[in-house]
């Protein structure tokens, strides 16, 4: 907001005060209007928008305190500054209690006046910026990046929205590259904590001892090399969310510390006895079989049950092949923008290969394959020879056990290739549409 | 096309020649000094023991010669406008008149030994600043520009007597569009 964008309304029954304030602010480029009494001021506030209102406390008719109440009813964000001829402490305190930004006693030192208005304008700018940032946060809701029309993904999204409204601890399970962090961020972005940070700790990336310092912070000289005090990630996540990625990788001591933290919501920095209270929500993820780790005694059973309040299991990409075309097209659109390439789609032949591939690296691998193809492709279509797989697989049915399993996977692949077009899929499969409908029903492949 | 300087009840001295030269150089317009017999006592507020600057400016404008471009009154009394404890000067934005007081530009006002050269520099800056407003310029956020707002004496000492590039362009286009 630049000065001409800031509207200031001056309300005073003394013309000389109105005029002198008008001139004074005009030189700073603000948009200024004046009103001689409360009713004229209210009329002006109905007709135009103002950011700051300077109003005399004592005026004939409605006084400044009453006018301030009416202004706050119109728009509680308008900054009000009271003008008084006498330093009446009672009235001024009353005005401040009722929401005035400050008050000035006539006459005021020019420098104090400049500081006062500058601070009021700064507060208005920050409030404006805050509103814009909140709107921005809402528009970048990461749900847009979670692509999937398959029944299982629809159910996951439903669960995600339900759990986002609560403060329950969430455990996200899934193979590497299935989008566990994306889901965690989407839950945070849909929750009431979305205006506060989500702090990620990759539990697999730290050695025992280092992760404690990262999470809880430390005081100066708490250990060799601690040259200064440092806030931990838990403190940074206050009022927000802490995302513990690959929780299965933490050691025994850290498991105990975490359990105590979850029970008490209190902790102390390394090298300090002082207890710190924080308000956070935990979301954790794992690619390991934690139930098995609990049975083997490698992971605390108490902690497991504390963390596994709400469970979201992300399927590997090979179990939702029907989503592959839409995910691939999402990445094509995304990279077309970021790489500034005029690639609009993928050929049917190339798409069929994507749908049939096993995707051991899941969505992350699909993203990398598309990004690489986008870089090397010469035309406006990704072709088969643009695709490069790190783990090429010859058989796609090796893990399937029965004929029904093989049939289900094959129908799903063909539906993926045809983008869900029943007539086209039935034609490729050489079965009637009715038979295809029955099989879709049987294998629960409906979108 | 002329800018008139009207000293009110202050002795003409060498400083006025410097002022005239600086203003003429800054605005590129001929500057003349005229003496008018203006009674400023009616602008005196006995309660505040200061002079209402708007009243004096109106009187200066009322007795200006016909067809002049801008008028700058210079007084040595303490000026005020009703809402503020004091002002160094006042101007009509995009209007014909401005006024500057030397009262708070003197070192002795702040309990320091007088410094005529410093006073002269301060007066030149304030005169150009207030005249700048009459040429349609607003306060400038560039710290060194003469149009930067000055609410205390150190502000005046810190800025230069020059316009920044943007304000200079503003003045030139104002003059060009006026004639």
Coordinates of C-alpha atoms in Angstrom, one line a residue:
Chain A
X1 CA 0.0 0.0 0.0
X2 CA 1.5 3.3 -1.1
X3 CA 0.5 6.6 0.6
X4 CA -2.1 7.5 -2.1
X5 CA -3.8 4.2 -1.3
X6 CA -4.1 5.1 2.4
X7 CA -7.4 6.9 3.1
X8 CA -7.5 9.2 6.2
X9 CA -10.7 10.7 7.5
X10 CA -10.5 13.7 9.9
X11 CA -13.5 14.3 12.1
X12 CA -13.5 17.5 14.1
X13 CA -16.0 20.2 14.7
X14 CA -13.2 22.9 14.6
X15 CA -12.6 24.0 11.0
X16 CA -9.1 25.2 11.8
X17 CA -8.1 21.8 13.2
X18 CA -9.7 20.0 10.2
X19 CA -7.9 22.3 7.7
X20 CA -4.5 22.1 9.3
X21 CA -4.6 18.3 9.6
X22 CA -5.9 18.2 6.0
X23 CA -3.0 20.3 4.7
X24 CA -0.4 18.4 6.9
X25 CA -1.4 15.0 5.6
X26 CA -1.9 16.2 2.0
X27 CA 1.8 16.9 1.7
X28 CA 2.5 13.2 2.5
X29 CA 0.3 12.2 -0.4
X30 CA -2.4 10.5 1.6
X31 CA -6.1 10.5 0.4
X32 CA -7.7 12.8 2.8
X33 CA -11.3 13.8 3.6
X34 CA -12.8 15.7 6.5
X35 CA -16.1 15.7 8.3
X36 CA -17.4 18.3 10.8
X37 CA -19.5 15.9 12.9
X38 CA -20.3 12.3 13.5
X39 CA -23.2 12.0 11.1
X40 CA -21.1 13.5 8.3
X41 CA -18.3 11.1 9.2
X42 CA -20.6 8.0 9.1
X43 CA -22.0 9.1 5.8
X44 CA -18.5 9.5 4.4
X45 CA -17.6 6.0 5.7
X46 CA -20.6 4.5 4.0
X47 CA -19.6 6.1 0.7
X48 CA -15.8 5.6 0.7
X49 CA -13.3 3.3 2.3
X50 CA -10.8 4.7 4.9
X51 CA -7.9 3.1 6.7
X52 CA -7.4 5.6 9.5
X53 CA -9.9 7.9 11.2
X54 CA -8.8 10.8 13.4
X55 CA -11.7 11.9 15.5
X56 CA -12.2 14.5 18.1
X57 CA -13.5 13.1 21.5
X58 CA -15.6 16.1 22.3
X59 CA -18.1 17.0 19.5
X60 CA -21.6 18.4 19.5
X61 CA -24.2 15.6 19.1
X62 CA -22.5 12.2 19.0
X63 CA -19.2 12.3 20.8
X64 CA -15.9 10.6 19.6
X65 CA -16.3 7.5 21.8
X66 CA -19.7 6.7 20.5
X67 CA -18.6 7.5 16.9
X68 CA -15.6 5.1 17.4
X69 CA -18.0 2.3 18.4
X70 CA -20.1 2.9 15.2
X71 CA -16.9 3.0 13.1
X72 CA -15.8 -0.4 14.5
X73 CA -19.2 -1.8 13.7
X74 CA -18.8 -0.7 10.1
X75 CA -15.3 -2.1 9.8
X76 CA -13.3 -3.3 12.9
X77 CA -10.1 -3.0 10.9
X78 CA -10.2 0.8 10.6
X79 CA -7.6 2.4 12.8
X80 CA -9.0 5.1 15.0
X81 CA -6.9 7.9 16.6
X82 CA -8.7 10.1 19.2
X83 CA -8.0 13.9 19.3
X84 CA -8.5 15.6 22.6
X85 CA -7.9 19.2 23.7
X86 CA -7.1 18.1 27.3
X87 CA -5.1 15.2 28.5
X88 CA -8.1 13.5 30.0
X89 CA -6.6 10.2 31.1
X90 CA -10.0 8.6 31.8
X91 CA -11.5 9.3 28.4
X92 CA -8.3 8.4 26.6
X93 CA -8.0 5.1 28.4
X94 CA -11.7 4.4 27.7
X95 CA -11.0 5.1 24.0
X96 CA -8.0 2.8 24.0
X97 CA -10.0 0.1 25.7
X98 CA -12.6 0.4 23.0
X99 CA -10.1 -0.2 20.3
X100 CA -8.4 3.2 19.6
X101 CA -4.9 2.9 18.1
X102 CA -3.7 5.9 20.1
X103 CA -4.8 9.4 21.1
X104 CA -3.3 12.9 20.5
X105 CA -3.5 15.9 22.7
X106 CA -3.9 19.2 20.8
X107 CA -1.5 20.7 19.9
X108 CA 0.9 17.9 19.1
X109 CA 4.6 18.1 18.2
X110 CA 5.0 17.6 14.4
X111 CA 7.5 14.9 14.9
X112 CA 5.2 12.9 17.3
X113 CA 2.4 13.4 14.8
X114 CA 4.6 12.0 12.0
X115 CA 5.6 9.0 14.0
X116 CA 2.1 8.3 15.1
X117 CA 0.7 8.3 11.5
X118 CA 3.7 6.4 10.2
X119 CA 3.1 3.7 12.8
X120 CA -0.7 3.6 12.1
X121 CA 0.0 3.3 8.4
X122 CA 2.5 0.6 9.0
X123 CA 0.0 -1.3 11.1
X124 CA -2.6 -1.0 8.4
X125 CA -0.1 -2.1 5.8
X126 CA 0.8 -5.2 7.9
X127 CA -2.8 -6.0 8.4
X128 CA -3.5 -5.6 4.7
X129 CA -0.4 -7.8 3.9
X130 CA -1.6 -10.3 6.4
X131 CA -5.0 -10.6 4.8
X132 CA -3.3 -11.0 1.4
X133 CA -1.0 -13.7 2.6
X134 CA -3.9 -15.6 4.2
X135 CA -5.8 -15.4 1.0
X136 CA -2.6 -16.6 -0.8
X137 CA -2.2 -19.5 1.6
X138 CA -5.8 -20.5 1.0
X139 CA -5.3 -20.4 -2.8
X140 CA -2.1 -22.5 -2.7
X141 CA -4.0 -25.3 -0.8
X142 CA -1.9 -28.2 -1.7
X143 CA -4.9 -30.4 -2.4
X144 CA -4.5 -29.3 -6.0
X145 CA -1.4 -31.4 -6.3
X146 CA -3.0 -34.5 -5.0
X147 CA -4.2 -36.1 -8.2
X148 CA -6.4 -39.2 -8.2
X149 CA -9.8 -40.3 -9.4
X150 CA -9.4 -43.9 -8.2
X151 CA -11.8 -45.0 -5.4
X152 CA -8.9 -45.4 -2.9
X153 CA -7.5 -41.9 -3.6
X154 CA -11.0 -40.4 -3.2
X155 CA -11.4 -42.1 0.1
X156 CA -7.9 -40.9 1.2
X157 CA -8.9 -37.3 0.3
X158 CA -12.1 -37.6 2.2
X159 CA -10.2 -38.9 5.3
X160 CA -7.7 -36.2 4.9
X161 CA -10.3 -33.4 5.0
X162 CA -12.0 -35.1 8.0
X163 CA -8.8 -35.4 10.1
X164 CA -7.6 -31.9 9.1
X165 CA -10.4 -30.4 11.2
X166 CA -9.1 -32.1 14.3
X167 CA -5.8 -32.0 16.3
X168 CA -5.4 -35.8 16.2
X169 CA -2.0 -37.3 15.5
X170 CA -1.8 -38.7 12.0
X171 CA 0.4 -41.5 10.8
X172 CA 0.9 -41.7 7.0
X173 CA 2.1 -45.0 5.7
X174 CA 3.3 -45.7 2.2
X175 CA 6.2 -46.7 0.1
X176 CA 8.9 -44.2 -0.8
X177 CA 7.6 -41.7 -3.4
X178 CA 3.9 -42.1 -2.8
X179 CA 3.5 -38.5 -1.6
X180 CA 3.5 -38.9 2.2
X181 CA 4.9 -35.3 2.8
X182 CA 2.4 -33.9 0.3
X183 CA -0.5 -35.4 2.2
X184 CA 1.0 -34.1 5.5
X185 CA 1.2 -30.6 4.0
X186 CA -2.3 -30.8 2.6
X187 CA -3.7 -31.8 6.1
X188 CA -1.8 -28.9 7.6
X189 CA -3.0 -26.5 4.9
X190 CA -6.7 -27.5 5.5
X191 CA -6.4 -27.3 9.3
X192 CA -7.0 -24.4 11.6
X193 CA -3.2 -24.3 12.0
X194 CA -2.6 -23.4 8.4
X195 CA -1.5 -19.8 9.2
X196 CA 1.3 -21.2 11.3
X197 CA 4.3 -23.2 10.1
X198 CA 4.6 -26.8 9.3
X199 CA 8.1 -27.9 10.3
X200 CA 9.5 -31.1 8.8
X201 CA 12.1 -33.3 10.5
X202 CA 13.6 -36.1 8.4
X203 CA 14.2 -38.6 11.2
X204 CA 16.3 -40.7 8.9
X205 CA 18.7 -37.9 8.2
X206 CA 20.1 -37.4 11.7
X207 CA 22.2 -39.5 14.0
X208 CA 21.0 -40.2 17.5
X209 CA 21.9 -37.2 19.6
X210 CA 21.8 -34.8 16.7
X211 CA 18.0 -35.3 16.2
X212 CA 17.4 -34.4 19.9
X213 CA 19.2 -31.1 19.4
X214 CA 17.3 -30.4 16.2
X215 CA 14.0 -31.2 17.8
X216 CA 14.3 -29.7 21.2
X217 CA 17.0 -27.1 20.6
X218 CA 19.9 -26.5 23.0
X219 CA 21.5 -23.9 25.3
X220 CA 24.9 -22.5 24.8
X221 CA 27.7 -25.0 25.8
X222 CA 25.1 -27.8 26.2
X223 CA 27.5 -30.0 24.4
X224 CA 30.9 -29.6 22.7
X225 CA 30.4 -27.3 19.8
X226 CA 27.2 -25.7 21.0
X227 CA 28.6 -22.1 20.7
X228 CA 25.2 -20.4 21.0
X229 CA 21.7 -21.1 22.2
X230 CA 19.4 -22.4 19.4
X231 CA 15.6 -22.9 19.2
X232 CA 14.5 -26.4 18.3
X233 CA 12.1 -27.3 15.6
X234 CA 9.4 -27.9 18.1
X235 CA 9.5 -24.3 19.3
X236 CA 9.4 -23.2 15.6
X237 CA 6.3 -25.3 15.1
X238 CA 4.4 -23.6 18.0
X239 CA 0.7 -23.4 17.0
X240 CA 1.5 -25.2 13.8
X241 CA 2.4 -28.8 12.8
X242 CA 5.5 -30.9 13.2
X243 CA 6.0 -33.5 10.5
X244 CA 8.2 -36.4 11.6
X245 CA 9.2 -38.0 8.3
X246 CA 10.3 -41.6 8.5
X247 CA 9.5 -41.9 12.2
X248 CA 10.6 -45.6 12.0
X249 CA 14.2 -44.5 11.9
X250 CA 14.4 -43.0 15.4
X251 CA 16.4 -44.7 18.1
X252 CA 15.3 -46.0 21.5
X253 CA 16.1 -42.9 23.5
X254 CA 14.4 -40.6 21.1
X255 CA 11.3 -42.8 21.2
X256 CA 11.1 -42.3 25.0
X257 CA 11.6 -38.6 24.7
X258 CA 8.9 -38.3 22.0
X259 CA 6.5 -40.4 24.1
X260 CA 7.1 -38.0 27.1
X261 CA 6.6 -35.0 24.8
X262 CA 3.3 -36.3 23.4
X263 CA 2.1 -37.0 26.9
X264 CA 3.1 -33.7 28.5
X265 CA 3.3 -31.3 25.6
X266 CA 6.4 -30.0 27.4
X267 CA 10.1 -30.3 26.8
X268 CA 13.3 -28.6 27.7
X269 CA 16.2 -27.6 25.5
X270 CA 19.4 -29.6 25.8
X271 CA 21.5 -28.2 28.6
X272 CA 18.5 -26.5 30.3
X273 CA 16.0 -27.5 33.0
X274 CA 13.4 -24.9 32.0
X275 CA 10.2 -26.5 30.7
X276 CA 8.8 -25.0 27.5
X277 CA 5.2 -25.4 26.6
X278 CA 4.3 -25.7 22.9
X279 CA 1.1 -26.1 21.1
X280 CA 1.7 -28.4 18.1
X281 CA 0.1 -31.2 16.1
X282 CA 2.1 -34.2 15.1
X283 CA 1.9 -35.8 11.7
X284 CA 4.4 -38.6 11.0
X285 CA 5.1 -40.9 8.2
X286 CA 6.8 -44.2 7.6
X287 CA 7.7 -46.5 4.8
X288 CA 8.5 -49.3 7.2
X289 CA 6.3 -52.0 8.6
X290 CA 6.1 -50.5 12.1
X291 CA 3.7 -53.2 13.4
X292 CA 6.4 -55.7 12.7
X293 CA 9.0 -53.4 14.4
X294 CA 6.8 -53.2 17.5
X295 CA 6.5 -57.0 17.6
X296 CA 10.2 -57.4 17.2
X297 CA 10.7 -54.8 20.0
X298 CA 12.5 -52.3 17.8
X299 CA 9.8 -49.7 18.1
X300 CA 8.0 -48.7 21.3
X301 CA 4.5 -50.1 21.4
X302 CA 3.3 -47.1 23.6
X303 CA 4.7 -44.6 21.1
X304 CA 3.2 -46.5 18.2
X305 CA -0.3 -46.4 19.6
X306 CA 0.2 -42.7 20.5
X307 CA 1.2 -41.9 16.9
X308 CA -1.2 -44.2 15.1
X309 CA -4.4 -42.4 16.2
X310 CA -5.5 -41.8 12.6
X311 CA -3.9 -43.8 9.9
X312 CA -3.7 -43.0 6.2
X313 CA -2.2 -45.7 4.0
X314 CA -1.1 -44.5 0.6
X315 CA -1.2 -47.1 -2.1
X316 CA 1.8 -47.6 -4.4
X317 CA 1.2 -46.2 -7.9
X318 CA 1.0 -49.7 -9.4
X319 CA -2.2 -50.3 -7.4
X320 CA -3.9 -47.2 -8.8
X321 CA -2.8 -47.4 -12.4
X322 CA -6.1 -45.7 -13.4
X323 CA -4.6 -42.4 -11.9
X324 CA -1.4 -42.6 -14.0
X325 CA -2.7 -40.7 -17.1
X326 CA -4.1 -37.7 -15.0
X327 CA -0.9 -37.6 -12.8
X328 CA 1.3 -37.7 -16.0
X329 CA -0.8 -34.9 -17.6
X330 CA -0.6 -32.8 -14.4
X331 CA 3.2 -33.0 -14.5
X332 CA 3.3 -32.2 -18.2
X333 CA 1.3 -29.0 -17.6
X334 CA 3.5 -28.1 -14.6
X335 CA 6.8 -28.6 -16.3
X336 CA 5.5 -27.0 -19.5
X337 CA 5.2 -23.8 -17.4
X338 CA 8.4 -24.1 -15.4
X339 CA 10.6 -25.3 -18.3
X340 CA 8.8 -22.9 -20.7
X341 CA 8.2 -25.7 -23.3
X342 CA 5.3 -26.0 -25.6
X343 CA 4.5 -29.6 -24.8
X344 CA 0.7 -30.2 -24.6
X345 CA 0.3 -33.9 -24.1
X346 CA 1.7 -37.4 -24.3
X347 CA 1.1 -39.9 -27.1
X348 CA -1.2 -42.8 -26.6
X349 CA 1.6 -45.3 -27.1
X350 CA 3.8 -43.6 -24.5
X351 CA 0.9 -43.4 -22.1
X352 CA 0.2 -47.1 -22.4
X353 CA 3.8 -47.8 -21.4
X354 CA 3.5 -45.5 -18.3
X355 CA 0.3 -47.3 -17.3
X356 CA 1.9 -50.7 -17.6
X357 CA 5.2 -49.9 -15.9
X358 CA 5.6 -51.1 -12.3
X359 CA 6.7 -47.8 -10.7
X360 CA 8.9 -49.0 -7.9
X361 CA 9.7 -45.3 -7.1
X362 CA 6.0 -44.4 -7.3
X363 CA 4.8 -40.9 -8.1
X364 CA 8.2 -39.4 -7.5
X365 CA 9.6 -41.7 -10.2
X366 CA 6.7 -40.8 -12.6
X367 CA 7.5 -37.1 -12.0
X368 CA 11.2 -37.6 -12.8
X369 CA 10.4 -39.6 -15.9
X370 CA 8.0 -36.9 -17.2
X371 CA 10.4 -34.1 -16.3
X372 CA 13.2 -35.8 -18.2
X373 CA 10.9 -36.5 -21.1
X374 CA 9.9 -32.8 -21.1
X375 CA 13.5 -31.7 -21.3
X376 CA 14.5 -33.9 -24.2
X377 CA 11.3 -34.0 -26.3
X378 CA 11.5 -32.0 -29.5
X379 CA 7.8 -31.8 -30.4
X380 CA 4.6 -30.8 -28.6
X381 CA 3.9 -34.4 -27.6
X382 CA 5.9 -36.8 -25.4
X383 CA 6.7 -39.8 -27.5
X384 CA 7.7 -43.3 -26.4
X385 CA 11.4 -42.7 -27.2
X386 CA 11.4 -39.7 -24.8
X387 CA 10.7 -42.0 -21.9
X388 CA 13.5 -43.3 -19.8
X389 CA 13.0 -45.7 -16.9
X390 CA 15.6 -46.3 -14.2
X391 CA 14.3 -49.8 -13.3
X392 CA 12.8 -51.2 -16.5
X393 CA 10.7 -54.2 -15.8
X394 CA 9.8 -57.0 -18.3
X395 CA 6.9 -58.5 -16.5
X396 CA 4.1 -56.6 -14.9
X397 CA 2.1 -59.6 -13.6
X398 CA 4.9 -61.3 -11.7
X399 CA 3.4 -60.4 -8.3
X400 CA -0.1 -61.4 -9.2
X401 CA -1.4 -64.6 -7.8
X402 CA -4.6 -65.5 -9.6
X403 CA -6.3 -65.2 -12.9
X404 CA -8.7 -62.7 -11.3
X405 CA -5.8 -60.5 -10.1
X406 CA -4.3 -60.5 -13.6
X407 CA -7.7 -59.6 -15.1
X408 CA -8.2 -56.8 -12.7
X409 CA -4.8 -55.3 -13.3
X410 CA -5.2 -55.6 -17.1
X411 CA -8.7 -54.0 -17.1
X412 CA -7.4 -51.2 -14.9
X413 CA -4.5 -50.6 -17.3
X414 CA -6.7 -50.4 -20.3
X415 CA -9.1 -48.0 -18.5
X416 CA -6.1 -45.9 -17.6
X417 CA -5.0 -45.8 -21.2
X418 CA -8.4 -44.8 -22.5
X419 CA -8.9 -42.3 -19.7
X420 CA -11.9 -44.2 -18.4
X421 CA -13.7 -44.4 -21.8
X422 CA -15.8 -47.5 -21.5
X423 CA -16.6 -48.0 -25.2
X424 CA -13.0 -47.7 -26.2
X425 CA -11.8 -49.9 -23.4
X426 CA -14.4 -52.6 -24.2
X427 CA -13.3 -52.5 -27.8
X428 CA -9.6 -53.0 -26.9
X429 CA -10.5 -55.8 -24.5
X430 CA -12.8 -57.3 -27.1
X431 CA -15.6 -57.7 -24.6
X432 CA -19.1 -56.1 -24.5
X433 CA -19.7 -52.9 -22.6
X434 CA -22.0 -54.7 -20.3
X435 CA -19.4 -57.3 -19.4
X436 CA -16.9 -54.5 -18.8
X437 CA -19.4 -52.7 -16.5
X438 CA -19.8 -55.9 -14.6
X439 CA -16.1 -56.5 -14.2
X440 CA -15.6 -52.8 -13.1
X441 CA -18.3 -53.4 -10.5
X442 CA -16.7 -56.7 -9.4
X443 CA -13.2 -55.3 -9.1
X444 CA -14.4 -52.0 -7.6
X445 CA -12.6 -50.0 -10.4
X446 CA -15.4 -47.4 -10.7
X447 CA -14.1 -43.8 -10.7
Chain B
X1 CA 7.1 35.3 -14.6
X2 CA 8.6 36.0 -11.2
X3 CA 9.0 34.5 -7.7
X4 CA 8.6 37.3 -5.1
X5 CA 10.2 37.1 -1.7
X6 CA 8.5 39.2 1.0
X7 CA 10.5 39.6 4.1
X8 CA 8.2 40.7 6.9
X9 CA 9.7 42.9 9.7
X10 CA 13.2 41.5 9.3
X11 CA 16.2 43.5 8.4
X12 CA 17.4 42.9 4.9
X13 CA 21.0 41.6 4.9
X14 CA 23.5 39.7 2.9
X15 CA 21.6 36.4 3.5
X16 CA 18.7 37.7 1.3
X17 CA 21.0 37.9 -1.7
X18 CA 22.1 34.3 -1.2
X19 CA 18.5 33.2 -0.8
X20 CA 17.4 35.0 -4.0
X21 CA 20.3 33.5 -6.0
X22 CA 19.7 30.0 -4.7
X23 CA 16.0 30.1 -5.4
X24 CA 16.5 31.5 -8.9
X25 CA 19.1 28.9 -9.6
X26 CA 16.9 26.0 -8.3
X27 CA 13.7 26.9 -10.1
X28 CA 15.2 28.7 -13.1
X29 CA 12.9 31.6 -12.6
X30 CA 13.6 35.3 -11.9
X31 CA 13.4 36.1 -8.2
X32 CA 12.7 39.6 -6.7
X33 CA 12.5 40.9 -3.2
X34 CA 9.6 43.2 -2.3
X35 CA 8.9 44.9 1.0
X36 CA 5.3 45.1 2.1
X37 CA 4.0 46.6 5.3
X38 CA 2.1 43.7 6.8
X39 CA 0.7 43.7 10.3
X40 CA 1.4 40.3 11.7
X41 CA 0.2 41.2 15.2
X42 CA -3.4 40.2 14.4
X43 CA -2.1 36.7 13.8
X44 CA -0.7 36.5 17.3
X45 CA -2.2 34.0 19.7
X46 CA -1.6 35.3 23.3
X47 CA -2.5 31.9 24.8
X48 CA 0.1 30.0 22.7
X49 CA 2.4 33.1 22.3
X50 CA 2.9 32.2 18.7
X51 CA 1.7 33.4 15.3
X52 CA -0.9 31.7 13.2
X53 CA 1.0 31.1 10.0
X54 CA -2.1 30.7 7.8
X55 CA -3.3 34.2 8.7
X56 CA 0.0 35.8 7.9
X57 CA 0.2 33.9 4.6
X58 CA -3.2 35.2 3.6
X59 CA -2.2 38.8 4.3
X60 CA 1.0 38.4 2.2
X61 CA -1.0 37.0 -0.6
X62 CA -3.6 39.8 -0.4
X63 CA -1.0 42.4 -1.0
X64 CA 1.0 40.7 -3.7
X65 CA 1.6 42.5 -7.0
X66 CA -0.7 41.6 -9.8
X67 CA 0.1 38.7 -12.1
X68 CA 3.0 37.3 -10.1
X69 CA 3.7 33.6 -10.1
X70 CA 4.7 32.5 -6.5
X71 CA 5.2 34.5 -3.3
X72 CA 7.4 33.4 -0.4
X73 CA 7.0 35.3 2.9
X74 CA 9.8 35.2 5.4
X75 CA 9.2 36.0 9.1
X76 CA 11.2 35.7 12.3
X77 CA 8.4 34.9 14.6
X78 CA 7.4 31.5 15.9
X79 CA 4.7 30.0 13.6
X80 CA 1.9 27.5 14.3
X81 CA -1.1 25.8 12.8
X82 CA -3.9 24.9 15.2
X83 CA -3.1 21.1 15.5
X84 CA 0.7 21.4 15.8
X85 CA 2.9 22.9 18.5
X86 CA 5.0 24.7 15.8
X87 CA 5.9 24.7 12.1
X88 CA 9.0 25.8 10.3
X89 CA 6.9 27.0 7.4
X90 CA 3.7 26.5 5.5
X91 CA 2.8 26.3 1.8
X92 CA -0.2 26.0 -0.5
X93 CA 0.0 22.8 -2.4
X94 CA 0.0 23.8 -6.1
X95 CA -0.9 27.3 -5.0
X96 CA 0.7 30.7 -5.2
X97 CA 2.0 31.2 -1.6
X98 CA 4.4 29.9 1.0
X99 CA 5.8 31.2 4.3
X100 CA 9.0 30.3 6.2
X101 CA 10.0 31.4 9.7
X102 CA 13.6 31.8 10.8
X103 CA 12.6 31.6 14.5
X104 CA 13.4 27.9 15.0
X105 CA 16.2 27.9 12.4
X106 CA 18.5 29.9 14.8
X107 CA 21.0 27.9 16.8
X108 CA 20.2 30.1 19.8
X109 CA 16.7 28.7 20.0
X110 CA 18.3 25.3 20.9
X111 CA 20.7 26.9 23.4
X112 CA 23.7 26.8 21.0
X113 CA 26.0 29.6 19.8
X114 CA 24.7 31.4 16.8
X115 CA 26.0 30.3 13.4
X116 CA 24.9 32.7 10.6
X117 CA 26.1 30.4 7.9
X118 CA 24.2 27.5 9.2
X119 CA 21.1 29.7 9.6
X120 CA 21.5 30.7 6.0
X121 CA 21.8 27.1 4.8
X122 CA 18.7 26.1 6.8
X123 CA 16.7 29.1 5.5
X124 CA 17.6 28.2 1.9
X125 CA 16.5 24.6 2.4
X126 CA 13.2 25.5 4.0
X127 CA 12.5 28.2 1.4
X128 CA 13.1 25.8 -1.5
X129 CA 11.1 23.1 0.4
X130 CA 8.0 25.3 0.9
X131 CA 8.2 26.8 -2.6
X132 CA 8.5 23.2 -3.9
X133 CA 5.1 22.5 -2.5
X134 CA 3.6 25.5 -4.4
X135 CA 5.0 23.7 -7.5
X136 CA 2.9 20.7 -6.7
X137 CA 5.6 18.6 -5.0
X138 CA 4.7 16.3 -2.1
X139 CA 7.0 15.2 0.6
X140 CA 9.7 13.0 -0.8
X141 CA 10.9 9.7 0.8
X142 CA 14.5 10.1 -0.5
X143 CA 16.5 11.2 2.6
X144 CA 18.8 13.6 0.8
X145 CA 16.1 15.4 -1.2
X146 CA 15.1 18.9 -0.1
X147 CA 11.4 17.8 -0.3
X148 CA 12.0 15.2 2.5
X149 CA 9.8 16.1 5.4
X150 CA 11.5 17.9 8.3
X151 CA 9.8 17.8 11.7
X152 CA 12.9 18.8 13.7
X153 CA 16.0 20.9 13.1
X154 CA 18.4 18.0 12.6
X155 CA 16.2 16.8 9.7
X156 CA 16.9 20.1 7.9
X157 CA 20.6 19.9 8.5
X158 CA 20.7 16.3 7.2
X159 CA 19.1 16.9 3.9
X160 CA 20.5 18.8 1.0
X161 CA 19.2 22.0 -0.7
X162 CA 18.8 20.0 -4.0
X163 CA 15.8 18.2 -5.5
X164 CA 16.2 14.5 -6.2
X165 CA 15.9 13.5 -9.8
X166 CA 12.2 12.7 -9.5
X167 CA 11.3 16.0 -7.7
X168 CA 13.4 18.0 -10.2
X169 CA 11.5 16.4 -13.1
X170 CA 8.2 17.2 -11.2
X171 CA 9.2 20.9 -11.0
X172 CA 10.3 21.1 -14.6
X173 CA 7.1 19.6 -15.9
X174 CA 5.0 21.8 -13.6
X175 CA 6.7 25.0 -14.9
X176 CA 6.4 23.7 -18.5
X177 CA 2.7 23.1 -18.1
X178 CA 2.1 26.5 -16.5
X179 CA 3.3 28.5 -19.4

